[in-house]
PDB file of C-alpha atoms in Angstrom:
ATOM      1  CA  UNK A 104     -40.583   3.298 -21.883  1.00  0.00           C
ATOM      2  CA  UNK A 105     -41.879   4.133 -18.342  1.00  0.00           C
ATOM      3  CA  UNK A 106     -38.874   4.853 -16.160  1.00  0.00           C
ATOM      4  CA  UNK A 107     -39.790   1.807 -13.566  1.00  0.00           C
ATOM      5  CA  UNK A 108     -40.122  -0.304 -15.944  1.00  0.00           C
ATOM      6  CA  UNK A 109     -36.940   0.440 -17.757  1.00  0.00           C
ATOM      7  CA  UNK A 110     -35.336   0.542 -13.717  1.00  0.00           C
ATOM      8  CA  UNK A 111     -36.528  -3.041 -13.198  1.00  0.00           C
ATOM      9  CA  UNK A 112     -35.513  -4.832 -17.236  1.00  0.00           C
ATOM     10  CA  UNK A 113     -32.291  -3.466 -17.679  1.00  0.00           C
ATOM     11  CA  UNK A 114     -29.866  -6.366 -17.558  1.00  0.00           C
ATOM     12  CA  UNK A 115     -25.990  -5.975 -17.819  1.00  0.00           C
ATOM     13  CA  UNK A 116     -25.499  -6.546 -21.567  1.00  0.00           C
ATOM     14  CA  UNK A 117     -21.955  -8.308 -21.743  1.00  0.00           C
ATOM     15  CA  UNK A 118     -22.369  -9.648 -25.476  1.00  0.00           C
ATOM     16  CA  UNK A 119     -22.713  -7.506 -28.583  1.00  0.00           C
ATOM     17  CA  UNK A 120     -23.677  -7.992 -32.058  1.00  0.00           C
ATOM     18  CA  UNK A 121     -20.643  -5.966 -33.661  1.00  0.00           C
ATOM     19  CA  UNK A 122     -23.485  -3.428 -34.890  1.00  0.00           C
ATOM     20  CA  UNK A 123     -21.616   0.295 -34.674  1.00  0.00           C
ATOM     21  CA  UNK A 124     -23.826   3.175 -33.126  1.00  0.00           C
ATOM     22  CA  UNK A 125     -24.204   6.567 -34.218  1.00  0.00           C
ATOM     23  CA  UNK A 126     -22.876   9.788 -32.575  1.00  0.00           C
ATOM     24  CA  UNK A 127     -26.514  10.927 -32.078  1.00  0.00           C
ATOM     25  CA  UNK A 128     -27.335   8.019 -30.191  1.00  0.00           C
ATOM     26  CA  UNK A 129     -23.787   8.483 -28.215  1.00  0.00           C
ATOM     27  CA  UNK A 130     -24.687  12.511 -27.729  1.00  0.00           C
ATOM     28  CA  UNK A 131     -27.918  11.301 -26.125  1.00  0.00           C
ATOM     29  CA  UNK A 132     -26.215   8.861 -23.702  1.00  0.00           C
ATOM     30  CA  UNK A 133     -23.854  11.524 -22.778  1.00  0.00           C
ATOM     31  CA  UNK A 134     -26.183  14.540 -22.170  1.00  0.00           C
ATOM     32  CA  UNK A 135     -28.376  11.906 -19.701  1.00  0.00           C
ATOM     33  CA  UNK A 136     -24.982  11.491 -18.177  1.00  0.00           C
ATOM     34  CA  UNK A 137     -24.241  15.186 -17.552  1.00  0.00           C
ATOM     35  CA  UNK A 138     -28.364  15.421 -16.183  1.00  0.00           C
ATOM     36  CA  UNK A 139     -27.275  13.549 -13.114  1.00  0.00           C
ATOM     37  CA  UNK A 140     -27.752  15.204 -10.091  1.00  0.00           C
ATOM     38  CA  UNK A 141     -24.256  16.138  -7.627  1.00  0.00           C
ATOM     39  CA  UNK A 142     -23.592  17.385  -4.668  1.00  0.00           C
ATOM     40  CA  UNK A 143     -23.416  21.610  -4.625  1.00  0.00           C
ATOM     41  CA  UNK A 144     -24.109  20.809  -8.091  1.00  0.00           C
ATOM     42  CA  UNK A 145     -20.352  20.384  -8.601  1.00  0.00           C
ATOM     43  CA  UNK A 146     -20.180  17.531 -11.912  1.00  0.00           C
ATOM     44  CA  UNK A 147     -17.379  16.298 -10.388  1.00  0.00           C
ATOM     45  CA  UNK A 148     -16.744  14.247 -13.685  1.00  0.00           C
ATOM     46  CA  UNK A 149     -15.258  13.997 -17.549  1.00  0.00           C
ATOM     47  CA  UNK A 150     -16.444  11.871 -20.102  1.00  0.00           C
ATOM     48  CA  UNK A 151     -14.242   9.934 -22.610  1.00  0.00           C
ATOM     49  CA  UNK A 152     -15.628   8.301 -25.369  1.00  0.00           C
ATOM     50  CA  UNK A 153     -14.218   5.739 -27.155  1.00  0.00           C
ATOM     51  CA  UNK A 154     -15.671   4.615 -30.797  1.00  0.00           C
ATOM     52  CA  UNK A 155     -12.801   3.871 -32.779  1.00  0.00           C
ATOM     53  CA  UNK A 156     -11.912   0.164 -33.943  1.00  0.00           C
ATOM     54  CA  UNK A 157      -8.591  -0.152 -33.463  1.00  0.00           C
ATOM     55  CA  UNK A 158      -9.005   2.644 -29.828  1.00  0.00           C
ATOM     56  CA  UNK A 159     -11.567  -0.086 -28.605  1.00  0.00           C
ATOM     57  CA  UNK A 160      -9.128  -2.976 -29.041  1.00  0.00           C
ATOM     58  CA  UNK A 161      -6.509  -1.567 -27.374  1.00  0.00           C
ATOM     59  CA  UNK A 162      -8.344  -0.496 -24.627  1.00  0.00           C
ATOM     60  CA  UNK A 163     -10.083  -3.806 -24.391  1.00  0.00           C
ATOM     61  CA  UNK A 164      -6.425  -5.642 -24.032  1.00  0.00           C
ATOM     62  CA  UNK A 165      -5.944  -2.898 -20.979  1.00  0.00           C
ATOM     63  CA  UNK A 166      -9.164  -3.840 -19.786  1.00  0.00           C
ATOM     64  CA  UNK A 167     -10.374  -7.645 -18.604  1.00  0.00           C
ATOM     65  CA  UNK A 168     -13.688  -7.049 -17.602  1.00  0.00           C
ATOM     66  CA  UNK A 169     -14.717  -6.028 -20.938  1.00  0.00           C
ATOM     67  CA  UNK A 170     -15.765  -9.205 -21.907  1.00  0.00           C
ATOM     68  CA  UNK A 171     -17.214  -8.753 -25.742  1.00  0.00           C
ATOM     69  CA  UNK A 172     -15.770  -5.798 -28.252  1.00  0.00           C
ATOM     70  CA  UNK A 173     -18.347  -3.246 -27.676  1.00  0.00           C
ATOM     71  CA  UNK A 174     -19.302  -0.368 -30.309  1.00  0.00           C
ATOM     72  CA  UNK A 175     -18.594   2.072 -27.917  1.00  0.00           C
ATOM     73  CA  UNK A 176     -16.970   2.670 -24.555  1.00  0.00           C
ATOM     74  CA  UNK A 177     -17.648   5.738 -22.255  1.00  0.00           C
ATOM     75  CA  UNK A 178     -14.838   6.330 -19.031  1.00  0.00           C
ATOM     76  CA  UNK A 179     -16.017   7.893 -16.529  1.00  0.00           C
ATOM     77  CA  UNK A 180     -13.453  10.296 -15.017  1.00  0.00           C
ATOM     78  CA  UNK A 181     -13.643  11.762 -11.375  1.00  0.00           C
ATOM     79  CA  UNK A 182     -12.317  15.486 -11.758  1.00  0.00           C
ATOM     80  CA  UNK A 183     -10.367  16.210  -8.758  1.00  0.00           C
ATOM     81  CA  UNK A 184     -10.701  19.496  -8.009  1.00  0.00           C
ATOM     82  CA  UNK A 185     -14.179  19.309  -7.905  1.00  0.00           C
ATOM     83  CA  UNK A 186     -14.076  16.616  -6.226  1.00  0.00           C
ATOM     84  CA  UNK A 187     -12.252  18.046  -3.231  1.00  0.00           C
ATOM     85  CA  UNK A 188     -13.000  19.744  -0.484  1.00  0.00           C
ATOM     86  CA  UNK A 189     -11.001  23.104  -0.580  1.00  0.00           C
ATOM     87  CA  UNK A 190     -11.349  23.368   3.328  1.00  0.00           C
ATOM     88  CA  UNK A 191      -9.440  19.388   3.999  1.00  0.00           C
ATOM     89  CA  UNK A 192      -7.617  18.733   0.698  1.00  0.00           C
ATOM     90  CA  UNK A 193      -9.095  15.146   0.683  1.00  0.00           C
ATOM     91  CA  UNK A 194     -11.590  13.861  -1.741  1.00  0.00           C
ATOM     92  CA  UNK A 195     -15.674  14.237  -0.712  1.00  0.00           C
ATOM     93  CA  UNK A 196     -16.677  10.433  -0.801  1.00  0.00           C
ATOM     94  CA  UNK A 197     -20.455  11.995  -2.068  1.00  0.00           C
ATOM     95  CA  UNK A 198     -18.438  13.224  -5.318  1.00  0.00           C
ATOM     96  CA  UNK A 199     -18.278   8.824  -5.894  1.00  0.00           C
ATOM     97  CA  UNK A 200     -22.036   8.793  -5.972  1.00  0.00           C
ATOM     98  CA  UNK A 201     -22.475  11.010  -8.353  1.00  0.00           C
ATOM     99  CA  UNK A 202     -20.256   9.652 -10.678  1.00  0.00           C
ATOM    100  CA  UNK A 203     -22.886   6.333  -9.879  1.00  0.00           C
ATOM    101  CA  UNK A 204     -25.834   8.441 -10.530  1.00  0.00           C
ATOM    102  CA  UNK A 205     -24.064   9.671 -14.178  1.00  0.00           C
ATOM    103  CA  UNK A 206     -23.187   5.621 -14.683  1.00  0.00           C
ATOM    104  CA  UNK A 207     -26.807   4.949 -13.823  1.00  0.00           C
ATOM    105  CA  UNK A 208     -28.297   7.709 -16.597  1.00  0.00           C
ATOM    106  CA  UNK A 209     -26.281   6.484 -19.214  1.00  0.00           C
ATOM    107  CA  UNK A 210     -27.092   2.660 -18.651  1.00  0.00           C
ATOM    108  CA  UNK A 211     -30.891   3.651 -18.260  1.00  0.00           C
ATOM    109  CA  UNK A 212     -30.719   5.926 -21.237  1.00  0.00           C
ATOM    110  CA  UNK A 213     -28.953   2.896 -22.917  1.00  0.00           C
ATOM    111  CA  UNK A 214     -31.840   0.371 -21.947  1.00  0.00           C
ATOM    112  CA  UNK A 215     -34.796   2.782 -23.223  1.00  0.00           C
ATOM    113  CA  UNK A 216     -33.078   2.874 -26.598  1.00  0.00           C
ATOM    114  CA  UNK A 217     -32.659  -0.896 -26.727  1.00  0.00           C
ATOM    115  CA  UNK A 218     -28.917  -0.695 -26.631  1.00  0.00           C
ATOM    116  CA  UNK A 219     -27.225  -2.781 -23.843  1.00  0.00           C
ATOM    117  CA  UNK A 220     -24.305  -1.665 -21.514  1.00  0.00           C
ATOM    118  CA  UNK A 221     -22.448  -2.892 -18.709  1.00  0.00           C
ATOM    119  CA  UNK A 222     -20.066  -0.912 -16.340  1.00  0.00           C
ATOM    120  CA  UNK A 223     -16.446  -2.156 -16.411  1.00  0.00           C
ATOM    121  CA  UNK A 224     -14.369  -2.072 -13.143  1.00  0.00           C
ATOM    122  CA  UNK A 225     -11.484  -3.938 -13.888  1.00  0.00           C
ATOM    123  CA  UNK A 226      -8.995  -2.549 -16.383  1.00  0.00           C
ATOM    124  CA  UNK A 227      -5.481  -1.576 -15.692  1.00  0.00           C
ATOM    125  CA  UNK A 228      -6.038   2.094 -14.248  1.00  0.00           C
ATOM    126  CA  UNK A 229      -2.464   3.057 -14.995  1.00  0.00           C
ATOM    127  CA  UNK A 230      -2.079   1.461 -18.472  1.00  0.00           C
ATOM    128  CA  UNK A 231      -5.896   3.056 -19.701  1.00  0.00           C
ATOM    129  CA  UNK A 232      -5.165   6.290 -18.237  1.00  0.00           C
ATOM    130  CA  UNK A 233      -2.141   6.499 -20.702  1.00  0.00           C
ATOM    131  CA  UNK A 234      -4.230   5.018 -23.547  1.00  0.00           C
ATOM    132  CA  UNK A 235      -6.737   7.764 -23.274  1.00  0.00           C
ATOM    133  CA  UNK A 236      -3.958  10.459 -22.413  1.00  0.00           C
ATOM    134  CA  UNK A 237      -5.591  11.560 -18.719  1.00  0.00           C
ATOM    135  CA  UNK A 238      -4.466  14.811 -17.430  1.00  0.00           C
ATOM    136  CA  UNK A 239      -3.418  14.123 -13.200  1.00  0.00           C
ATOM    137  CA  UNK A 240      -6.607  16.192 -12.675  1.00  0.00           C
ATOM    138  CA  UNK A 241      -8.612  13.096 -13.579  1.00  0.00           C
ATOM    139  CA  UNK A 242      -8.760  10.149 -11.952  1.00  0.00           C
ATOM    140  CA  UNK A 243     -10.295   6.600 -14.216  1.00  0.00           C
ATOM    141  CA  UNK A 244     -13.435   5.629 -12.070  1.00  0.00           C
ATOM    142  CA  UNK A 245     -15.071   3.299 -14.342  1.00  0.00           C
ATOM    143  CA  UNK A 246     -15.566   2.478 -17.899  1.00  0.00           C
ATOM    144  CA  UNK A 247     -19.113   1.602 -19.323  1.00  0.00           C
ATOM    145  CA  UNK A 248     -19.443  -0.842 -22.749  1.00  0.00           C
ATOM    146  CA  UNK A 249     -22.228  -0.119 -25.170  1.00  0.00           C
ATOM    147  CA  UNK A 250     -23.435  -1.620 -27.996  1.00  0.00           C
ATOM    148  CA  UNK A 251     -26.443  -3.718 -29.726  1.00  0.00           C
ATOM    149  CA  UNK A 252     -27.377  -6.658 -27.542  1.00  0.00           C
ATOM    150  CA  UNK A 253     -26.206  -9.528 -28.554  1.00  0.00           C
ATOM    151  CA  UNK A 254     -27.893 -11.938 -25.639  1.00  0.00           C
ATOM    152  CA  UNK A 255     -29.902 -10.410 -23.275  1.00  0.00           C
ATOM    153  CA  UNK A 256     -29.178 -12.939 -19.991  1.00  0.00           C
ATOM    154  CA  UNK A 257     -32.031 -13.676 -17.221  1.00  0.00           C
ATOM    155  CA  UNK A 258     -32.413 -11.619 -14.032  1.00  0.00           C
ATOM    156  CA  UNK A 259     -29.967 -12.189 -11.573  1.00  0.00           C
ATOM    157  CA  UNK A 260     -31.257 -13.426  -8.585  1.00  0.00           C
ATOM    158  CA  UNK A 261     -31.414 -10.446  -5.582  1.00  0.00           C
ATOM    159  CA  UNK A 262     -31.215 -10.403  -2.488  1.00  0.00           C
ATOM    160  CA  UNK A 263     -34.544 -10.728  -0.447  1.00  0.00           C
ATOM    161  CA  UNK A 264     -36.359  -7.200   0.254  1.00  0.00           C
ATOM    162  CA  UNK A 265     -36.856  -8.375   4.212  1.00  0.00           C
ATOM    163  CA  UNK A 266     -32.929  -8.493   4.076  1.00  0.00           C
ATOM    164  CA  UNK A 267     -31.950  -5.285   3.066  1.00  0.00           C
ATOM    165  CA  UNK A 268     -35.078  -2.514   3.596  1.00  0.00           C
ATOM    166  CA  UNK A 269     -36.223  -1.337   6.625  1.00  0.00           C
ATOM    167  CA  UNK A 270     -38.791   0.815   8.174  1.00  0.00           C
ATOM    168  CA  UNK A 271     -37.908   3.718  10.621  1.00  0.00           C
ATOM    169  CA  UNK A 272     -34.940   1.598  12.125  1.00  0.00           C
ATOM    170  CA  UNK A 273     -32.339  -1.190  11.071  1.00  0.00           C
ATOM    171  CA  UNK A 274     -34.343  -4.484  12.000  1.00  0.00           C
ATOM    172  CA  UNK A 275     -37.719  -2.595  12.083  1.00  0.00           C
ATOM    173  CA  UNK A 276     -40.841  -4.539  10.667  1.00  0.00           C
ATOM    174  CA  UNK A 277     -38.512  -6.640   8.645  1.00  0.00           C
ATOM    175  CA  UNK A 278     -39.395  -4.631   5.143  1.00  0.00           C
ATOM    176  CA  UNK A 279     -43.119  -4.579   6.008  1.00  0.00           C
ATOM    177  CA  UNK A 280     -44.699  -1.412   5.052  1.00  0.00           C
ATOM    178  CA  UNK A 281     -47.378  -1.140   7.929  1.00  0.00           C
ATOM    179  CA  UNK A 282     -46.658   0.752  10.857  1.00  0.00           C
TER     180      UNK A 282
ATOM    181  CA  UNK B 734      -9.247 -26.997 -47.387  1.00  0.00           C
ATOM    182  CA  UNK B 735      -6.287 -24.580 -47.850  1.00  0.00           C
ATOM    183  CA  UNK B 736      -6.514 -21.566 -45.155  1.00  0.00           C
ATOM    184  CA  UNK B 737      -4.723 -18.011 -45.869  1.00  0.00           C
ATOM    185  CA  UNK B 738      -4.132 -15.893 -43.061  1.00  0.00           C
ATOM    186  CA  UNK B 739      -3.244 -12.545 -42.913  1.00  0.00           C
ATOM    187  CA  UNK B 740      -0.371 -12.593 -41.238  1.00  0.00           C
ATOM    188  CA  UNK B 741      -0.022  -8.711 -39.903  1.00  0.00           C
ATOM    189  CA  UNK B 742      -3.539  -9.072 -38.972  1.00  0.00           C
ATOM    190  CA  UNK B 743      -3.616 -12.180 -36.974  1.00  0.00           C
ATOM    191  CA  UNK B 744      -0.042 -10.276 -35.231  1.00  0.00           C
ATOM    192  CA  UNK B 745      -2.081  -7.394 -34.132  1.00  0.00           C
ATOM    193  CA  UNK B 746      -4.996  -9.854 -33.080  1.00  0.00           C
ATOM    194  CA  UNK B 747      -2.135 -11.843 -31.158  1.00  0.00           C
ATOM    195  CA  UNK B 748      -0.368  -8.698 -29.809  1.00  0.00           C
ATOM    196  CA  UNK B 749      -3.887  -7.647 -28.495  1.00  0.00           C
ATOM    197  CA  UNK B 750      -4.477 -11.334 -26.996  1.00  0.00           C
ATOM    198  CA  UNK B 751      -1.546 -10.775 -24.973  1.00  0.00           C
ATOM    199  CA  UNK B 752      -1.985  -7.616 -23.629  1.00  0.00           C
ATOM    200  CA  UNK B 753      -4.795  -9.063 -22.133  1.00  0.00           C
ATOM    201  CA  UNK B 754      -4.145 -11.962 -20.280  1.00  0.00           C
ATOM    202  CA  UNK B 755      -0.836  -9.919 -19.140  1.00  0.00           C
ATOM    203  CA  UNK B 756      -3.714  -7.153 -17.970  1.00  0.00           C
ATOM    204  CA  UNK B 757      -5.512 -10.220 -16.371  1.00  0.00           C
ATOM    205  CA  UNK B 758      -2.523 -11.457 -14.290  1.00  0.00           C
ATOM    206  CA  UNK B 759      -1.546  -7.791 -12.923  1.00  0.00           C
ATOM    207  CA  UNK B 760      -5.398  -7.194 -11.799  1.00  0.00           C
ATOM    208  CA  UNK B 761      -6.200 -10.609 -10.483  1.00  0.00           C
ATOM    209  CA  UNK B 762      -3.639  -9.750  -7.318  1.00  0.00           C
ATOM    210  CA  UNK B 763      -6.656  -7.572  -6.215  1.00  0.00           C
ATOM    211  CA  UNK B 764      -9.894  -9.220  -7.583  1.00  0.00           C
ATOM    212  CA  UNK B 765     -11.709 -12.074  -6.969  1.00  0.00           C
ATOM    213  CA  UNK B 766     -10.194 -15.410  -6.861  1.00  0.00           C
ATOM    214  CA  UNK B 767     -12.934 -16.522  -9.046  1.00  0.00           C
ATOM    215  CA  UNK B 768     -11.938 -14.019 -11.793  1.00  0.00           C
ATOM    216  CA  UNK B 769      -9.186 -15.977 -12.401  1.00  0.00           C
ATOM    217  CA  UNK B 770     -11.362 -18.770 -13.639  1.00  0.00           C
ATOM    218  CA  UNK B 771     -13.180 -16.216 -16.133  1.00  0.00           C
ATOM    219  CA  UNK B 772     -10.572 -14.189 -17.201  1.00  0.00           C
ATOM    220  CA  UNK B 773      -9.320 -18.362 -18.416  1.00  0.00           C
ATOM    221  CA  UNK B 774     -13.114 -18.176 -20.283  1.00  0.00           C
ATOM    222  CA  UNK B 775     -12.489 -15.663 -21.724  1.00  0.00           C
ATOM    223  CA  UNK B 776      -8.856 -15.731 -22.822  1.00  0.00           C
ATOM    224  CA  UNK B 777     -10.293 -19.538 -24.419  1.00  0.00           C
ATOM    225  CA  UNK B 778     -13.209 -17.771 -26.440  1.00  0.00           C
ATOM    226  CA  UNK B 779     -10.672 -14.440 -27.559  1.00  0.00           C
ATOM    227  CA  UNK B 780      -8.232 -16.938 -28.771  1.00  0.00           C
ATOM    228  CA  UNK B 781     -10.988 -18.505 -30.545  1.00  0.00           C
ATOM    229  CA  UNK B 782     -12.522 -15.470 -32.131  1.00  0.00           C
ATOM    230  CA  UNK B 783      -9.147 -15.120 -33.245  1.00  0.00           C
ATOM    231  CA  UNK B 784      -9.111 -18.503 -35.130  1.00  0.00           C
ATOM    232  CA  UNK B 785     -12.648 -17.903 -36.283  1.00  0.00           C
ATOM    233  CA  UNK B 786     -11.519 -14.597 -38.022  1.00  0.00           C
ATOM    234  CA  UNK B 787      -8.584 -16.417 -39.904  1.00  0.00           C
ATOM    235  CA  UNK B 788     -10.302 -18.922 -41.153  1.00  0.00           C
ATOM    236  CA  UNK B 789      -8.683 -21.562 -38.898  1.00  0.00           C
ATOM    237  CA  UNK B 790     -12.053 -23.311 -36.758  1.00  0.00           C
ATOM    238  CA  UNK B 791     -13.739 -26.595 -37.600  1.00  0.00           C
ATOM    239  CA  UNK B 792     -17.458 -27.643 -36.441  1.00  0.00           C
ATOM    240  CA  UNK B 793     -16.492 -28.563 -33.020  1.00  0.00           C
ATOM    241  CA  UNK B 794     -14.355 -25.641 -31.847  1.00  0.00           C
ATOM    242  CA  UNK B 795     -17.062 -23.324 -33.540  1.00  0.00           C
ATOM    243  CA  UNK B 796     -19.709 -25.177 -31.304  1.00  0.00           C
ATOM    244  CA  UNK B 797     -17.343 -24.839 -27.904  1.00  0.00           C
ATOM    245  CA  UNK B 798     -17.099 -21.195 -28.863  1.00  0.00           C
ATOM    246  CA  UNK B 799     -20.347 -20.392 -29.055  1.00  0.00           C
ATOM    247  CA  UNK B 800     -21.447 -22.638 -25.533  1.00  0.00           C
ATOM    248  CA  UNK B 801     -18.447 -19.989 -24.516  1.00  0.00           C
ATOM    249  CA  UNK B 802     -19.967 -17.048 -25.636  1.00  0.00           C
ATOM    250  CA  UNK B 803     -23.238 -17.940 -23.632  1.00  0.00           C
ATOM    251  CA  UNK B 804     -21.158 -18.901 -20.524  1.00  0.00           C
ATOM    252  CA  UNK B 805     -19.710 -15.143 -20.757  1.00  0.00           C
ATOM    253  CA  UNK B 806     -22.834 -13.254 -21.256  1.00  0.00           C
ATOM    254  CA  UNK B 807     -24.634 -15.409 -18.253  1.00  0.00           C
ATOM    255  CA  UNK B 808     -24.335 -14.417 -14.651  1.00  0.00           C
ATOM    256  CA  UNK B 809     -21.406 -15.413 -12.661  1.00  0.00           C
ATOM    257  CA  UNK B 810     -22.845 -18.803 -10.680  1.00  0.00           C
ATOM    258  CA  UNK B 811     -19.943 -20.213  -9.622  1.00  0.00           C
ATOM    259  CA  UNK B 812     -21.651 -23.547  -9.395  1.00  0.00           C
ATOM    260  CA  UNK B 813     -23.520 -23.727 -12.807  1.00  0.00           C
ATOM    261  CA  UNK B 814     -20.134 -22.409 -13.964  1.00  0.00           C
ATOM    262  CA  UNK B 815     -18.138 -25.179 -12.494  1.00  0.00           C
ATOM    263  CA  UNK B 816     -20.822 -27.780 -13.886  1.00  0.00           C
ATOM    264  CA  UNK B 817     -20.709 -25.829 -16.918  1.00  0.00           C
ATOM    265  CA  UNK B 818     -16.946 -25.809 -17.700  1.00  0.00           C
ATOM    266  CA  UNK B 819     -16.012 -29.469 -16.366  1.00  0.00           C
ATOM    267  CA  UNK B 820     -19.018 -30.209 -19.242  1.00  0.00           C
ATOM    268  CA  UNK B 821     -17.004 -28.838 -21.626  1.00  0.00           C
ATOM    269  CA  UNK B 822     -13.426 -29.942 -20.909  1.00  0.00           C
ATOM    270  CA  UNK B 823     -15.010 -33.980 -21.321  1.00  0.00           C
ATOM    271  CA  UNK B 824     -16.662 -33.121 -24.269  1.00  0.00           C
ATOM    272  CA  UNK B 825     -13.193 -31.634 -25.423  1.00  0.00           C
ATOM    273  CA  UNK B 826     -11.611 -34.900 -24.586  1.00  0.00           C
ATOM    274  CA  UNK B 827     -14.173 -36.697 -26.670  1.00  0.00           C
ATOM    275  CA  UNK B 828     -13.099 -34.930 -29.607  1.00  0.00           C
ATOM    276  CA  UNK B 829      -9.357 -35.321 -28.518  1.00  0.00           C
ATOM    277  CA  UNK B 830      -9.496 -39.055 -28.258  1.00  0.00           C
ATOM    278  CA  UNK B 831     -11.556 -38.943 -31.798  1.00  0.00           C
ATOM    279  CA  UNK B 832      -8.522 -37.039 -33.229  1.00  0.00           C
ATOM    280  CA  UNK B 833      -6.455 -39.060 -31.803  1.00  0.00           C
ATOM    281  CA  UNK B 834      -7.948 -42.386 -33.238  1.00  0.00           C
ATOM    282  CA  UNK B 835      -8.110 -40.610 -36.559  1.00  0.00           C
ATOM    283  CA  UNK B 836      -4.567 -39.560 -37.144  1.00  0.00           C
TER     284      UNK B 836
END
């Protein structure tokens, strides 16, 4: 699959078909994951996968916005050392994007191998982070379904092009590409 | 028809069930308001996967949960939804005022 093309039909799969799918396929989602690009190079992030039965429902009572039981669930996990910078103590907010550009690899990676996934943002951070036995180190960013598509819905409608891109200046050209 | 349900198995299913809309409630103090409508969905078409896996649906709750199904896996339109759902609760009372005439 060419990569724009997989960029512009990947859908948010919420339904599955109860299909399982195999740790190759998972190892493959994971090492696109880790290819992500991060600031200083520092992988600010841990992977947890989930593929057990009985794991998956319990996380999915811990976790509303998992709407259908998935075959498998990666959480994404911001490490917070490397996450920090030494110098302040707080967090770098760059070390969130590339824990997006890891989410982003794995749901692309997903799409070109005709799985569907859909990121998860509302669980119970406390009550997951028990489930899956976090160290304080790492912090529960974001979980990501995946399994065979069940339904794969229309494209959302976006917002217009003239609304949100801009040449040389905010409110330049109003998204036209001539000078 | 006679219907046998596993009992420990329709407990865990239950005990699951509950974490969830407990889950629900706690996040829904910081989410949309509109979550609240689909977490509802939702709970509706876990409780009737539920059924379905104990043997305990009939033709018109397995029809509701698959129109529920489809109303999950679509985007969040708040007014299809709305259109969508008050659809469903008259053709629930339909089949409510059929059961009703029938007992």
């Amino acid at each position: 699959m060419e990569t724009i093309n997989a960029i512009m039909t990947r859908r948010s799969i919420r339904a599955f078909t109860g299909d399982p799918i195999s740790k190759d396929t998972l190892d493959v989602l994971l090492s696109a994951a880790v290819a992500a690009p991060s600031g200083g190079n520092r992988q600010p992030w841990t992977f947890i996968v989930l593929c057990n039965q009985k794991r998956l429902k319990a996380l999915r009572s811990l976790a509303p916005g998992m709407i259908d039981m998935p075959a498998a669930v990666v959480a994404l996990c911001l490490d917070i050392p490397r996450a920090t910078i030494k110098e302040k103590g707080d967090i770098d907010e760059m070390a969130w994007l590339d824990l997006g550009a890891a989410m982003q690899n794995i749901l692309l990676a997903a799409h070109d191998l005709n799985l569907g996934a859909c990121p998860v943002g509302s669980f119970h951070e406390q009550g997951v982070s028990a489930l899956l036995n976090l160290p304080p180190h790492l912090k529960l960013a974001l979980l990501i379904a995946i399994g065979i598509p069940a339904i794969k819905p229309a494209a959302p409608i976006k917002r217009p092009f003239e609304e949100v891109v801009f040449f040389e200046e905010y409110g330049g050209n109003g998204g036209s590409r001539d000078a | 028809m006679e219907v046998t349900v596993d009992q420990e198995m329709l407990k865990d299913d239950l005990f699951y069930l509950t974490g969830y809309m407990l889950t629900s409630a706690s996040n829904l103090y910081d989410e949309p308001a509109e979550y609240g409508v689909f977490r509802l969905v939702d709970a509706t078409e876990r409780l009737l996967a539920i059924m379905a896996a104990h043997g305990l649906m009939d033709d018109y709750l397995m029809h509701l949960r698959g129109e529920l199904r489809e109303e999950k896996a679509g985007s969040m339109d708040s007014a299809r939804q709305k259109a969508t759902i008050h659809r469903m609760v008259m053709e629930y009372t339909s089949e409510l005022q059929r059961r009703l005439v029938n007992e």
